XYZ file of C-alpha atoms in Angstrom:
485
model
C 31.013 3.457 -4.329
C 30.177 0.655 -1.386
C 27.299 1.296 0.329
C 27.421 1.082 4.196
C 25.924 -2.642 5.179
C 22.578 -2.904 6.608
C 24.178 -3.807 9.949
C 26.202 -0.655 10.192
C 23.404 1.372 9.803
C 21.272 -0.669 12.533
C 24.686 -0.424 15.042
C 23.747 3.362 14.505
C 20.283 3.155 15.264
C 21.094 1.454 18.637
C 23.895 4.260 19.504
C 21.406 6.661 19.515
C 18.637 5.014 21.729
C 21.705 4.018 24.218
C 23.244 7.255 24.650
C 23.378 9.083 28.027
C 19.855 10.464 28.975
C 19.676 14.054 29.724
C 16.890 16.634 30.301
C 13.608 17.578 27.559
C 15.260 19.586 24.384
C 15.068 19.653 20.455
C 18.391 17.930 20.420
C 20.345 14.488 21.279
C 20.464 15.660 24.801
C 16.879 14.403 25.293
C 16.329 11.028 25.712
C 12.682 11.139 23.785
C 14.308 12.954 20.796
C 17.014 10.295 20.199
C 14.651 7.602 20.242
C 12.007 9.385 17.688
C 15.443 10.017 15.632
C 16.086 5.929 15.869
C 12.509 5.828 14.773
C 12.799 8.107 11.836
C 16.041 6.512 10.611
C 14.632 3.019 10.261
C 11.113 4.049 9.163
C 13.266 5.857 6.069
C 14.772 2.331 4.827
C 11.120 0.584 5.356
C 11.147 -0.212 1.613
C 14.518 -0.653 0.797
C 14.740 -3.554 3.866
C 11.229 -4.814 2.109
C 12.597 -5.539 -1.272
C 16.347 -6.033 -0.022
C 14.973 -9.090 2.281
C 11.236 -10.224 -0.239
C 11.968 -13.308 -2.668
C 8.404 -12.220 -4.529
C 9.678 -8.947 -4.732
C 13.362 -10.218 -6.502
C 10.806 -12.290 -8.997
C 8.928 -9.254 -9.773
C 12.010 -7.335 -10.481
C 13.622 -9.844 -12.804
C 10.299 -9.622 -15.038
C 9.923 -6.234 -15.030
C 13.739 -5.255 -15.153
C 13.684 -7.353 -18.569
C 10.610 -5.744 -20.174
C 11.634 -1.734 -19.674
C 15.169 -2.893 -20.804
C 13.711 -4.701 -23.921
C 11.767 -1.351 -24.348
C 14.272 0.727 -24.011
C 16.933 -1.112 -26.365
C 14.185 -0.960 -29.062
C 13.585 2.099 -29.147
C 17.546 2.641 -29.930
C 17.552 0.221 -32.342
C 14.741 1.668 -33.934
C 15.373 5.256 -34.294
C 19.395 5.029 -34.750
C 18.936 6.079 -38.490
C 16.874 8.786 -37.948
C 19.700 10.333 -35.957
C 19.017 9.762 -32.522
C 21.241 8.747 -29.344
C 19.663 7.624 -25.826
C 21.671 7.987 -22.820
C 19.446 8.054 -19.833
C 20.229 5.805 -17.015
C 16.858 3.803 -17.562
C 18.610 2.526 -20.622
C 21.146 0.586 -19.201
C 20.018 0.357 -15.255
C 17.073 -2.056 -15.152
C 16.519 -0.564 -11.417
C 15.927 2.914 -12.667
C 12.993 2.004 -15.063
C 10.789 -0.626 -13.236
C 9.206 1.663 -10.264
C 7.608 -0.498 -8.222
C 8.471 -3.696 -9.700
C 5.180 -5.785 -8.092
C 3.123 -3.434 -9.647
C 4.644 -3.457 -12.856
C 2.829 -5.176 -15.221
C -0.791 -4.621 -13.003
C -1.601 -1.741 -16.267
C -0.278 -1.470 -19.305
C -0.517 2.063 -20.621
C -0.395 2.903 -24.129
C 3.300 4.192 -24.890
C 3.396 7.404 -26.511
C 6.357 9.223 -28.739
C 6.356 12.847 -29.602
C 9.014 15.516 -30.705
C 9.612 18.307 -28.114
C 10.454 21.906 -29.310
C 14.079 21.330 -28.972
C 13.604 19.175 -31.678
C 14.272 15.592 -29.273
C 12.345 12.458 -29.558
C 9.942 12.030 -26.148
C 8.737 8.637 -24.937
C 6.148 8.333 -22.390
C 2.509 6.415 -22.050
C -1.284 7.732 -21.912
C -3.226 6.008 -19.179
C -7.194 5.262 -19.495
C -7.363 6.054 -23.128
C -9.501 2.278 -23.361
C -11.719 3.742 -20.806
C -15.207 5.689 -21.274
C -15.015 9.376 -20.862
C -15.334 12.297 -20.834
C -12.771 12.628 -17.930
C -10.347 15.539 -16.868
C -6.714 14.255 -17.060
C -3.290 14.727 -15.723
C 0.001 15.652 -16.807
C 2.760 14.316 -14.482
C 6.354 15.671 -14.719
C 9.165 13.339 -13.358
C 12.530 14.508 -11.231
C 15.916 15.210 -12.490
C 19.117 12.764 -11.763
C 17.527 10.608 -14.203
C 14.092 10.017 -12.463
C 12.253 7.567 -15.489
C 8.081 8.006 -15.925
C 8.162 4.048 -14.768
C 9.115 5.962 -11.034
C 5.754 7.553 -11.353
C 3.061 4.978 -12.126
C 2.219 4.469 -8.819
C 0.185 8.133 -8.972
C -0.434 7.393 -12.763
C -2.717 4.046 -11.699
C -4.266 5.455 -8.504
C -5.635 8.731 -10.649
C -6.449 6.646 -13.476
C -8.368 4.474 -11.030
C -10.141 7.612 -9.766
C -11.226 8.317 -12.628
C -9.050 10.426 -14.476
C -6.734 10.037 -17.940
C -2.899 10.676 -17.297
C -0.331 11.014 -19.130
C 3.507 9.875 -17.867
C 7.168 11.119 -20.215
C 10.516 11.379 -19.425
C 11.792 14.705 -20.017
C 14.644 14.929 -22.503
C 17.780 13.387 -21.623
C 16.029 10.923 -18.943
C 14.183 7.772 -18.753
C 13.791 6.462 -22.604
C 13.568 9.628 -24.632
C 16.378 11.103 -26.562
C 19.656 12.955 -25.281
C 20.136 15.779 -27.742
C 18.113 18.008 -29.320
C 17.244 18.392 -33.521
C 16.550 21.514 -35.892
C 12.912 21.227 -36.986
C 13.305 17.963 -40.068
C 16.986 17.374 -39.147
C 18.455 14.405 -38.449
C 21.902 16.241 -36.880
C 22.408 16.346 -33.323
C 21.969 19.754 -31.310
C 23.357 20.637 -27.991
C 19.873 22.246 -26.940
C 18.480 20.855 -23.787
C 21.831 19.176 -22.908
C 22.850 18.669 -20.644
C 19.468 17.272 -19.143
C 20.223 18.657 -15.387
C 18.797 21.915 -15.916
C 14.959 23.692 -15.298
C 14.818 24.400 -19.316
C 14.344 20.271 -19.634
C 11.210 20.112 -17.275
C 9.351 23.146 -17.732
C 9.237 23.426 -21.443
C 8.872 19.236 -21.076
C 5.824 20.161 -19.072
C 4.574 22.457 -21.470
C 5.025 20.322 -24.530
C 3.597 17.733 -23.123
C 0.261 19.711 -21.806
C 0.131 20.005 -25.495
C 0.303 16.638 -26.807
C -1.737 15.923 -23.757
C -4.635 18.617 -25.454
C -4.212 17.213 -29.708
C -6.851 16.223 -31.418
C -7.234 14.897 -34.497
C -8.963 18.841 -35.693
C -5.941 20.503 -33.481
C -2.827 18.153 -34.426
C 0.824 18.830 -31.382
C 2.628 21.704 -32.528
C 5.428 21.557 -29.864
C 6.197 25.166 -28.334
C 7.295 27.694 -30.562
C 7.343 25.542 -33.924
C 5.669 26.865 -36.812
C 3.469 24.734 -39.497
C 6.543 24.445 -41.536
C 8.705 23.094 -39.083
C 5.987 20.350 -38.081
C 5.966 19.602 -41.926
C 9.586 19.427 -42.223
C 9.616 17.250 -39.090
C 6.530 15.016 -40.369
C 8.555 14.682 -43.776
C 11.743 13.760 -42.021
C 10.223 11.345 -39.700
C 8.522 9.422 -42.408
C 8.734 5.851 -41.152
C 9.525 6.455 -37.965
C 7.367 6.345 -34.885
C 5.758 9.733 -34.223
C 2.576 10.647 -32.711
C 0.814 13.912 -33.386
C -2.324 13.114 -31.480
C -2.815 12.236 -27.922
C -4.447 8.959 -28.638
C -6.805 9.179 -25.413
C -8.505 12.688 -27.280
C -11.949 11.403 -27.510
C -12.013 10.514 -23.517
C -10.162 13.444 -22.224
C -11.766 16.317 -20.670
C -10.007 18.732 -22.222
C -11.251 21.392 -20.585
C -10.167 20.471 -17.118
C -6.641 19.293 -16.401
C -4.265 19.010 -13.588
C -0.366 18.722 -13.176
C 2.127 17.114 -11.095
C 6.034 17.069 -10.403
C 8.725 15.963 -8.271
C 11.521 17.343 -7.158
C 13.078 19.759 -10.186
C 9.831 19.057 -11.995
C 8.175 20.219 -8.887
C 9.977 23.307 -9.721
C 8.639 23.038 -13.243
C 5.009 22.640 -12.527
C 5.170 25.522 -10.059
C 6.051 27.604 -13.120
C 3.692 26.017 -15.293
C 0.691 26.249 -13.071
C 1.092 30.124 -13.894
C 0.084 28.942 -17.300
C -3.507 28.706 -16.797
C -6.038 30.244 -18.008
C -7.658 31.125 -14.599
C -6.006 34.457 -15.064
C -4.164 36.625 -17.142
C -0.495 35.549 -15.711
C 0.040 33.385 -18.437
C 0.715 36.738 -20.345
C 3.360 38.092 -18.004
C 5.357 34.516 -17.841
C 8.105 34.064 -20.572
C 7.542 30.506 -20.052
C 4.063 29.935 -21.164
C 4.798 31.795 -24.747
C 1.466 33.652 -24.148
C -0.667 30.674 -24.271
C -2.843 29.506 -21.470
C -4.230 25.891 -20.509
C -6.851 24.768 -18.943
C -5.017 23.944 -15.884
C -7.015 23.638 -12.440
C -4.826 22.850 -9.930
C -1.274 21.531 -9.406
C 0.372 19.225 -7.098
C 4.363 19.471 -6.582
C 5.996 16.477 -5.077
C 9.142 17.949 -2.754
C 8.530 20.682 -3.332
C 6.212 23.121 -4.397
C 6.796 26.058 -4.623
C 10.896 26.324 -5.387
C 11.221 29.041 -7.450
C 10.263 32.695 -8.752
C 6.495 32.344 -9.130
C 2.932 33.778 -8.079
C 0.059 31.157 -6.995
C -2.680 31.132 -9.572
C -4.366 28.149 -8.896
C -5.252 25.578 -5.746
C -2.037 24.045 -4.683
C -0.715 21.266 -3.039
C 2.976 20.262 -1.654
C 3.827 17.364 -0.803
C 7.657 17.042 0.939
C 9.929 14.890 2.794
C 10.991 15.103 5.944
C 14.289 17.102 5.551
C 15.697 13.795 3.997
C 17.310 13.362 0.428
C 18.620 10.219 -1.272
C 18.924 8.449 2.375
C 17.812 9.327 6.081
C 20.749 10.732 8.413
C 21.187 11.424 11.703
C 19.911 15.195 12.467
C 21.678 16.040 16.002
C 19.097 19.007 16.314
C 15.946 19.068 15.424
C 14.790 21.089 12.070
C 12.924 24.820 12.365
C 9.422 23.097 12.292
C 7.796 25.695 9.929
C 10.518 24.796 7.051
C 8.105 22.836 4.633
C 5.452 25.881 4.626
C 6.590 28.551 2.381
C 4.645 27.267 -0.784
C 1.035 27.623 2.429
C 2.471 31.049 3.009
C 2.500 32.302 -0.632
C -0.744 30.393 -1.770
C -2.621 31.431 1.498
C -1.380 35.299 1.168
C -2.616 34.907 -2.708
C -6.163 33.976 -1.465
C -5.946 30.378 -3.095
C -6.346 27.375 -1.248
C -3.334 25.525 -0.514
C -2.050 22.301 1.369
C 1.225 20.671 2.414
C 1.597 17.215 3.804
C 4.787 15.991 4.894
C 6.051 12.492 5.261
C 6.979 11.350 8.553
C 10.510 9.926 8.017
C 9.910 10.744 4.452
C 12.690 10.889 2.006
C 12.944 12.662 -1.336
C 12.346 9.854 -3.228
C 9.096 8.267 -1.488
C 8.059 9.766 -5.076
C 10.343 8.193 -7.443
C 10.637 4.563 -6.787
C 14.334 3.349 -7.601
C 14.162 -0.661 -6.865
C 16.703 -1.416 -4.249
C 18.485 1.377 -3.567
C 15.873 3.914 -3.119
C 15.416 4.214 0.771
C 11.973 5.364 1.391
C 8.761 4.694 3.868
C 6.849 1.822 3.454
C 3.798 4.215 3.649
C 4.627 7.184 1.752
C 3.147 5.901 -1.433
C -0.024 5.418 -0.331
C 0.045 8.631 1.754
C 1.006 10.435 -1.205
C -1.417 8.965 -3.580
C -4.395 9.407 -1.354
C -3.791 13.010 -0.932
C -2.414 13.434 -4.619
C -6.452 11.774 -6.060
C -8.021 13.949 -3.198
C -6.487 17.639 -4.627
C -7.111 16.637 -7.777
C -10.946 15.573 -7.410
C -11.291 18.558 -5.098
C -10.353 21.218 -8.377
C -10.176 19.653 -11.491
C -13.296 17.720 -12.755
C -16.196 19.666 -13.379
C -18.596 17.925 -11.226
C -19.869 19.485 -7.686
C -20.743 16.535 -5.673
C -17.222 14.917 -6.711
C -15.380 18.530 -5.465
C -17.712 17.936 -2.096
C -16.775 14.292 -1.459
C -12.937 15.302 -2.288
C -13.239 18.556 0.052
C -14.675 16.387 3.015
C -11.936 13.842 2.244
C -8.888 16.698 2.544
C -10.761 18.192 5.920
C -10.820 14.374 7.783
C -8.080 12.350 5.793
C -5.779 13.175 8.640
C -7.934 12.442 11.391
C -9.672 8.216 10.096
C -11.501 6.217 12.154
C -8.502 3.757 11.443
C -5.360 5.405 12.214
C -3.773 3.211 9.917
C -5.392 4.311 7.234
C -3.240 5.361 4.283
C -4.387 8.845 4.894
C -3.958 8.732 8.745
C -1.946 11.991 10.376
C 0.007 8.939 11.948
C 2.762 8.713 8.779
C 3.509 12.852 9.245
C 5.947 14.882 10.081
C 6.704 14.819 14.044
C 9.324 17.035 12.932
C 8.098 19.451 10.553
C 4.365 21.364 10.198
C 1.776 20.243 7.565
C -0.986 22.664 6.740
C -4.070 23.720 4.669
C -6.179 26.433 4.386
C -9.493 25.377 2.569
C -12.754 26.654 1.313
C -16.258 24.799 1.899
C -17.543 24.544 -1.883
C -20.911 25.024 -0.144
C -20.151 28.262 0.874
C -18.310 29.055 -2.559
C -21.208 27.993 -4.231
C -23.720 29.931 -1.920
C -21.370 33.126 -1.796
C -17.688 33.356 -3.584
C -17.034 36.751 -2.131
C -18.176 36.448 1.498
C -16.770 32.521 1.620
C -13.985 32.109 4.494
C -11.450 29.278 4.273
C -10.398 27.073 7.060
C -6.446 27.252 8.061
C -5.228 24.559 10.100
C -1.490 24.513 10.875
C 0.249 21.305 12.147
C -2.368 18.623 10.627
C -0.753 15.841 13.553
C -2.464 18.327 16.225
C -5.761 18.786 14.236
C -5.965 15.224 13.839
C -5.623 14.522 17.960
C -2.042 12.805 17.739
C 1.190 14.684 19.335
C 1.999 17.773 17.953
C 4.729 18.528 15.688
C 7.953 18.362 18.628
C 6.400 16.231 21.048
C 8.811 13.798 21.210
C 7.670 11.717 23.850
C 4.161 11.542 22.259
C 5.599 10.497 18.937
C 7.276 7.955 20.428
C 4.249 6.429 21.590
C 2.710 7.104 18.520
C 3.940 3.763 16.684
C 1.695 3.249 13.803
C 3.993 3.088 10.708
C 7.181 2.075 12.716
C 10.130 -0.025 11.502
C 11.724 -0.882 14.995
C 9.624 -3.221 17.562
C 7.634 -1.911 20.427
């Protein structure tokens, strides 16, 4: 299908800022709210205009486009007599498996291939594993409609930066790893975990891959609910094939301290998961953890967390757009400003600290970056990354003074001495509350039971910028914008 032309979609824009003027409301009648609505709309296609109208950015893409397409048609190649099909979308659309395309090539992660209890061949890539360790790590679950790992390694390289050892997959059916699923040693297809659209795909994907993430050379993968004999049937029938039965970063990872992320219906998935951990007995009550635990310290869910059936066990973050999907649209009345805060009420009622940022403008895929036709903020990236290293630092590595620096760093992100700053309250939500409620470590440290946690709700009014429906403040408030003063 044709998409609208970039021209139609600025003739919009300039409807709504020349409309009739009316009195102050949540609606199109006010003046102020039609021109922040002008201002979300164009914010929302920040990137999209960027690489639509950047020559480097076209170079980039050709490079990279050609690489994860080489990669991918290997892999078919390769594995087509042991059985398997691939028919993701990152196979034959070089703009679903680049991500960012200028960043493409800045790492090069070690690429990774394991079986998953449904018996289908994963592909994804360890980051860090050349780096010294011990470090705590991360597991990071993509979306569904065919989001690739490639979509995610702009949060793979800024944890890895930060110090921690990641590891990126495409669940089954997505990205580069295998369509159909295989009896334990079989090469015949299955039907199991197809079709990929469904929440069996990304929470058993997140669990198999927490343990691949956790091998060792002394504790080899079993995939969930595999015996030894089926991992010896599959070992003999993958003889000569490419298989790994041992996260390859093992020696530098933390085990002991790990962290998960998702987006979108692997939000969903890590929300589930996170009841998994070994911080309580849950894990025993969930069908999906198979009475296993993990060592899993806090979790971070991309749009959104919090989606499904669940109870909080440990420190949470959500992360969510603002009420946009694959594109920004007109919204004639402004959205019940408290929408985005379910996953604060549960996690808050639970005890456990919690936080929710929302992207101003934001769409759902400021997470998965789809070259060219992904609209999306030309800050949400970097938003989302700061605050994705911060919840992470704050719960998962064993180390005090690192939890301290991270806590400080959650309290006054929102509120920089630059506003511009990639954590700056200036790229949220005008339309929709963010939130935390957060513990001093100090205090926990001091006196777990008498400790009180801070609760701040609507993080642009904590941070001394309009409040979440001040229209006419927003509108002053241009840092971030698209359209010209």
């Amino acid at each position: 299908m044709r998409r609208p032309p970039i021209r139609l979609f600025l003739c919009l824009v300039l409807v709504l800022l020349l409309a009739a003027p009316a009195t102050a409301a949540d609606d199109y009648t006010d003046p102020e709210y039609r021109t922040h609505e002008a201002d979300n709309l164009t914010r929302g296609r920040g990137m999209q205009l960027y690489q639509l109208t950047t020559p480097a950015y076209h170079r980039a893409f050709v490079a990279a486009s050609a690489d994860s397409l080489a990669r991918a048609q290997g892999h078919q190649l390769a594995d087509a007599t042991h059985g398997r099909a691939y028919v993701g979308a990152s196979q034959y659309m070089s703009t679903w498996g680049v991500g960012n395309a200028e960043d493409y090539f800045d790492v090069t992660p070690r690429e990774i291939a394991f079986v998953s209890q449904t018996g289908a061949k994963l592909y994804g890539h360890i980051w860090g594993s050349e780096l010294p360790g011990p470090r705590p790590g991360v597991v990071i679950t993509t979306g569904s409609i065919q989001g690739s790992n490639q979509m995610y390694w702009w949060a793979a390289r800024a944890l890895t930066a930060a110090g921690y050892v990641v590891m990126t997959y495409d669940v089954q059916g997505q990205g580069q790893s295998e369509t159909f699923g295989h009896e334990p040693g079989s090469i015949a297809p299955t039907t199991e975990g197809v079709p990929f659209q469904q929440s069996f795909n990304f929470v058993q994907g997140t669990i198999d891959a927490m343990r691949f993430f956790l091998s060792t050379p002394d504790d080899p993968y079993v995939p969930a609910t595999w015996t030894a004999d089926d991992v010896v049937s599959q070992q003999a029938s993958s003889d000569g094939e490419r298989m790994d039965w041992v996260n390859p970063a093992w020696a530098v990872l933390d085990g002991a301290n790990i962290g998960i992320a998702g987006h979108s219906l692997g939000a969903s998935a890590v929300t589930v998961v996170q009841q998994c951990s070994d911080e309580s007995d849950r894990y025993l009550e969930v069908p999906d953890c198979h009475g296993e635990s993990y060592p899993i310290r806090a979790v971070v869910g991309w749009d959104q967390l919090g989606t499904t059936d669940y109870e909080p066990v440990v420190p949470g973050m959500n992360q969510a757009a603002d009420g946009y999907f694959l594109s920004p649209t007109p919204s004639p009345t402004a959205p019940d400003p408290d929408e985005t805060l379910a996953a604060h009420t549960a996690w808050t009622a639970a005890g456990i600290d919690t936080y929710t940022v929302v992207v101003r403008a934001g769409t759902h895929l400021e997470w998965s970056q789809v070259a060219y036709h992904g609209p999306a903020t030309r800050y949400g990236e970097a938003l989302a990354a700061y605050y994705t290293v911060a919840w992470m630092d704050r719960w998962v590595p064993d180390d005090p003074t690192r939890n301290a620096v991270a806590y400080r760093a959650l309290v006054e992100g929102p509120r920089p001495d630059d506003e511009a700053a990639p954590s700056s309250a200036a790229y949220m939500s005008v339309r929709r509350r963010g939130a935390f409620s957060l513990t001093d470590p100090t205090a926990l440290a001091q006196d777990p039971d008498t400790a009180q946690a801070m609760e701040v709700v609507d993080l642009r009014d904590w941070a001394g910028r309009s409040a979440v429906g001040d229209w006419a403040g927003a509108n002053a408030d241009t840092v971030g914008a698209v359209l010209p003063d």
